Tab-separated table of C-alpha atoms in Angstrom:
chain	number	residue	atom	x	y	z
J	1	MET	CA	35.435	48.422	72.116
J	2	LEU	CA	33.644	46.897	69.279
J	3	LEU	CA	31.120	44.198	69.507
J	4	PRO	CA	31.048	41.567	67.062
J	5	GLY	CA	29.913	42.565	63.555
J	6	GLN	CA	30.833	46.004	64.317
J	7	GLN	CA	33.629	48.322	62.708
J	8	ILE	CA	34.645	51.967	62.640
J	9	LEU	CA	33.468	53.495	60.048
J	10	TYR	CA	35.518	56.948	60.329
J	11	ASN	CA	37.223	58.398	63.505
J	12	ILE	CA	37.136	61.911	63.481
J	13	SER	CA	39.115	62.244	66.177
J	14	ASP	CA	41.920	61.134	63.589
J	15	GLN	CA	40.866	64.832	62.405
J	16	VAL	CA	42.199	68.365	62.723
J	17	PRO	CA	39.522	69.628	65.825
J	18	ILE	CA	36.719	70.939	64.248
J	19	ARG	CA	34.275	73.393	65.389
J	20	ARG	CA	31.073	71.798	66.982
J	21	ARG	CA	28.793	73.910	64.645
J	22	ARG	CA	31.062	72.647	61.626
J	23	PHE	CA	31.088	69.756	62.640
J	24	LEU	CA	26.741	69.159	63.400
J	25	ARG	CA	26.531	70.969	60.339
J	26	SER	CA	28.708	68.295	57.768
J	27	LEU	CA	27.117	65.470	60.084
J	28	SER	CA	23.944	66.380	58.758
J	29	ILE	CA	24.772	67.195	55.239
J	30	ILE	CA	26.231	63.342	54.921
J	31	LEU	CA	23.419	62.194	56.734
J	32	THR	CA	21.057	63.853	54.928
J	33	ALA	CA	23.125	62.281	51.568
J	34	ALA	CA	23.046	58.591	52.924
J	35	VAL	CA	19.001	59.076	53.795
J	36	GLY	CA	18.561	59.763	49.718
J	37	THR	CA	19.801	56.156	49.242
J	38	SER	CA	17.897	54.768	51.451
J	39	ARG	CA	13.784	53.665	51.079
J	40	THR	CA	12.702	53.743	54.208
J	41	MET	CA	9.581	55.790	55.462
J	42	SER	CA	9.493	57.189	58.987
J	43	THR	CA	7.643	59.614	61.061
J	44	HIS	CA	9.198	61.829	63.822
J	45	ASN	CA	7.086	60.500	66.888
J	46	ASN	CA	7.241	63.027	69.166
J	47	SER	CA	5.435	60.847	71.940
J	48	ALA	CA	8.619	59.024	72.320
J	49	ASN	CA	11.001	61.858	73.009
J	50	ALA	CA	10.441	62.035	77.001
J	51	PRO	CA	14.050	61.227	78.687
J	52	GLN	CA	14.022	57.858	80.056
J	53	THR	CA	16.572	55.708	81.974
J	54	PHE	CA	19.065	52.718	81.629
J	55	ASP	CA	19.802	50.928	84.388
J	56	PHE	CA	23.434	49.986	83.832
J	57	SER	CA	23.898	48.669	87.347
J	58	ASP	CA	23.078	49.872	90.743
J	59	ASN	CA	24.642	53.211	91.062
J	60	THR	CA	24.876	54.052	87.273
J	61	GLN	CA	21.543	55.015	85.708
J	62	VAL	CA	22.075	56.271	81.767
J	63	ASN	CA	19.440	59.221	80.559
J	64	PHE	CA	18.630	58.738	77.020
J	65	GLU	CA	15.710	59.665	74.040
J	66	LEU	CA	14.478	57.780	71.923
J	67	HIS	CA	13.582	59.942	68.767
J	68	GLY	CA	11.999	58.886	65.234
J	69	ARG	CA	10.930	55.503	63.604
J	70	GLY	CA	13.574	54.615	60.445
J	71	ALA	CA	14.646	51.081	59.959
J	72	ARG	CA	18.339	52.451	60.749
J	73	THR	CA	19.201	53.135	63.787
J	74	LEU	CA	22.128	55.871	65.061
J	75	VAL	CA	23.113	56.071	69.156
J	76	MET	CA	24.343	59.387	69.130
J	77	LEU	CA	27.472	60.158	71.805
J	78	HIS	CA	28.084	63.468	72.650
J	79	GLY	CA	31.625	64.827	73.675
J	80	PHE	CA	33.453	65.559	76.709
J	81	GLY	CA	31.412	68.111	79.094
J	82	ALA	CA	28.625	67.849	76.974
J	83	SER	CA	25.094	66.014	76.701
J	84	LEU	CA	22.465	64.792	74.446
J	85	GLU	CA	21.956	68.079	73.828
J	86	THR	CA	24.739	68.621	71.407
J	87	TRP	CA	22.480	66.987	69.138
J	88	ARG	CA	19.757	68.968	69.314
J	89	ASP	CA	20.416	71.199	66.203
J	90	VAL	CA	20.079	68.016	63.924
J	91	GLU	CA	17.709	65.656	65.269
J	92	PRO	CA	14.816	67.018	64.143
J	93	ALA	CA	16.181	66.331	60.322
J	94	LEU	CA	17.582	63.110	61.341
J	95	ALA	CA	14.891	61.858	62.471
J	96	GLU	CA	12.698	61.868	60.040
J	97	HIS	CA	14.993	59.365	58.412
J	98	PHE	CA	16.272	57.582	61.379
J	99	LYS	CA	15.533	56.211	64.785
J	100	LEU	CA	18.102	58.010	66.713
J	101	TYR	CA	19.291	57.046	70.277
J	102	LEU	CA	20.357	60.279	72.179
J	103	ILE	CA	22.755	59.194	74.817
J	104	ASP	CA	23.803	61.115	78.184
J	105	LEU	CA	27.243	59.084	78.934
J	106	LYS	CA	27.328	58.381	82.215
J	107	GLY	CA	28.660	61.486	84.846
J	108	HIS	CA	27.345	63.976	81.930
J	109	GLY	CA	23.341	65.485	81.274
J	110	LEU	CA	21.079	63.863	83.888
J	111	SER	CA	22.759	60.604	83.696
J	112	SER	CA	24.043	59.435	87.116
J	113	ARG	CA	27.892	60.764	88.635
J	114	PRO	CA	28.255	57.651	90.729
J	115	ARG	CA	31.534	58.529	92.784
J	116	ASP	CA	33.282	55.166	91.535
J	117	ASN	CA	36.330	56.554	89.440
J	118	HIS	CA	34.732	53.981	86.383
J	119	TYR	CA	34.645	57.499	84.244
J	120	SER	CA	37.470	56.197	81.367
J	121	ILE	CA	36.475	55.430	77.823
J	122	LYS	CA	36.476	51.940	78.153
J	123	ASN	CA	34.544	52.175	81.057
J	124	GLN	CA	32.024	54.355	78.806
J	125	ALA	CA	31.800	51.716	75.754
J	126	GLU	CA	30.873	49.084	78.256
J	127	ILE	CA	27.911	51.176	79.069
J	128	VAL	CA	27.149	52.028	75.697
J	129	GLY	CA	27.849	47.983	74.609
J	130	SER	CA	25.760	47.014	77.012
J	131	PHE	CA	23.025	49.586	76.329
J	132	ILE	CA	22.966	48.153	72.903
J	133	LEU	CA	22.373	44.869	73.988
J	134	LYS	CA	19.914	45.325	76.408
J	135	LYS	CA	17.445	47.821	73.802
J	136	GLN	CA	18.280	44.174	70.951
J	137	LEU	CA	19.418	47.074	69.018
J	138	ARG	CA	20.916	45.538	65.611
J	139	ASN	CA	22.370	47.801	62.390
J	140	VAL	CA	23.444	50.175	64.481
J	141	VAL	CA	25.364	53.237	63.715
J	142	LEU	CA	27.581	54.329	66.348
J	143	VAL	CA	27.859	58.479	65.640
J	144	GLY	CA	30.131	59.882	68.328
J	145	HIS	CA	31.426	63.622	68.369
J	146	SER	CA	34.929	64.428	70.357
J	147	TYR	CA	35.088	62.002	73.533
J	148	GLY	CA	31.545	60.094	71.904
């Protein structure tokens, strides 16, 4: 589910599967090239790296981390069976130029695992959409890997 004004720029799931390391390296190169056209200067903010929690509902709390302070915001969504740790290799380089929200999807990483059977892609998209609205994020780029 896309929020008003959002669009899918590239859907990697339409392509031949790529190994995780190759995918992350390619992502890093692409985003680094995009940074070359940006005039935004930012610094990496280590004090914001501590895990935080977003309360989606009474039984669903979503773990996330905030890194960087760029003008452009990236919301990073990991793949199935993974966690926000997926992005650990590229996070330092990206945080130099972007504000990053690394999210543990419901049932993954440190996020809650309620026994409510609401784990579909649609359910996850509703949580991510709610997160974006609650945090009042603007000019968001969603970066997903596999299930993300």
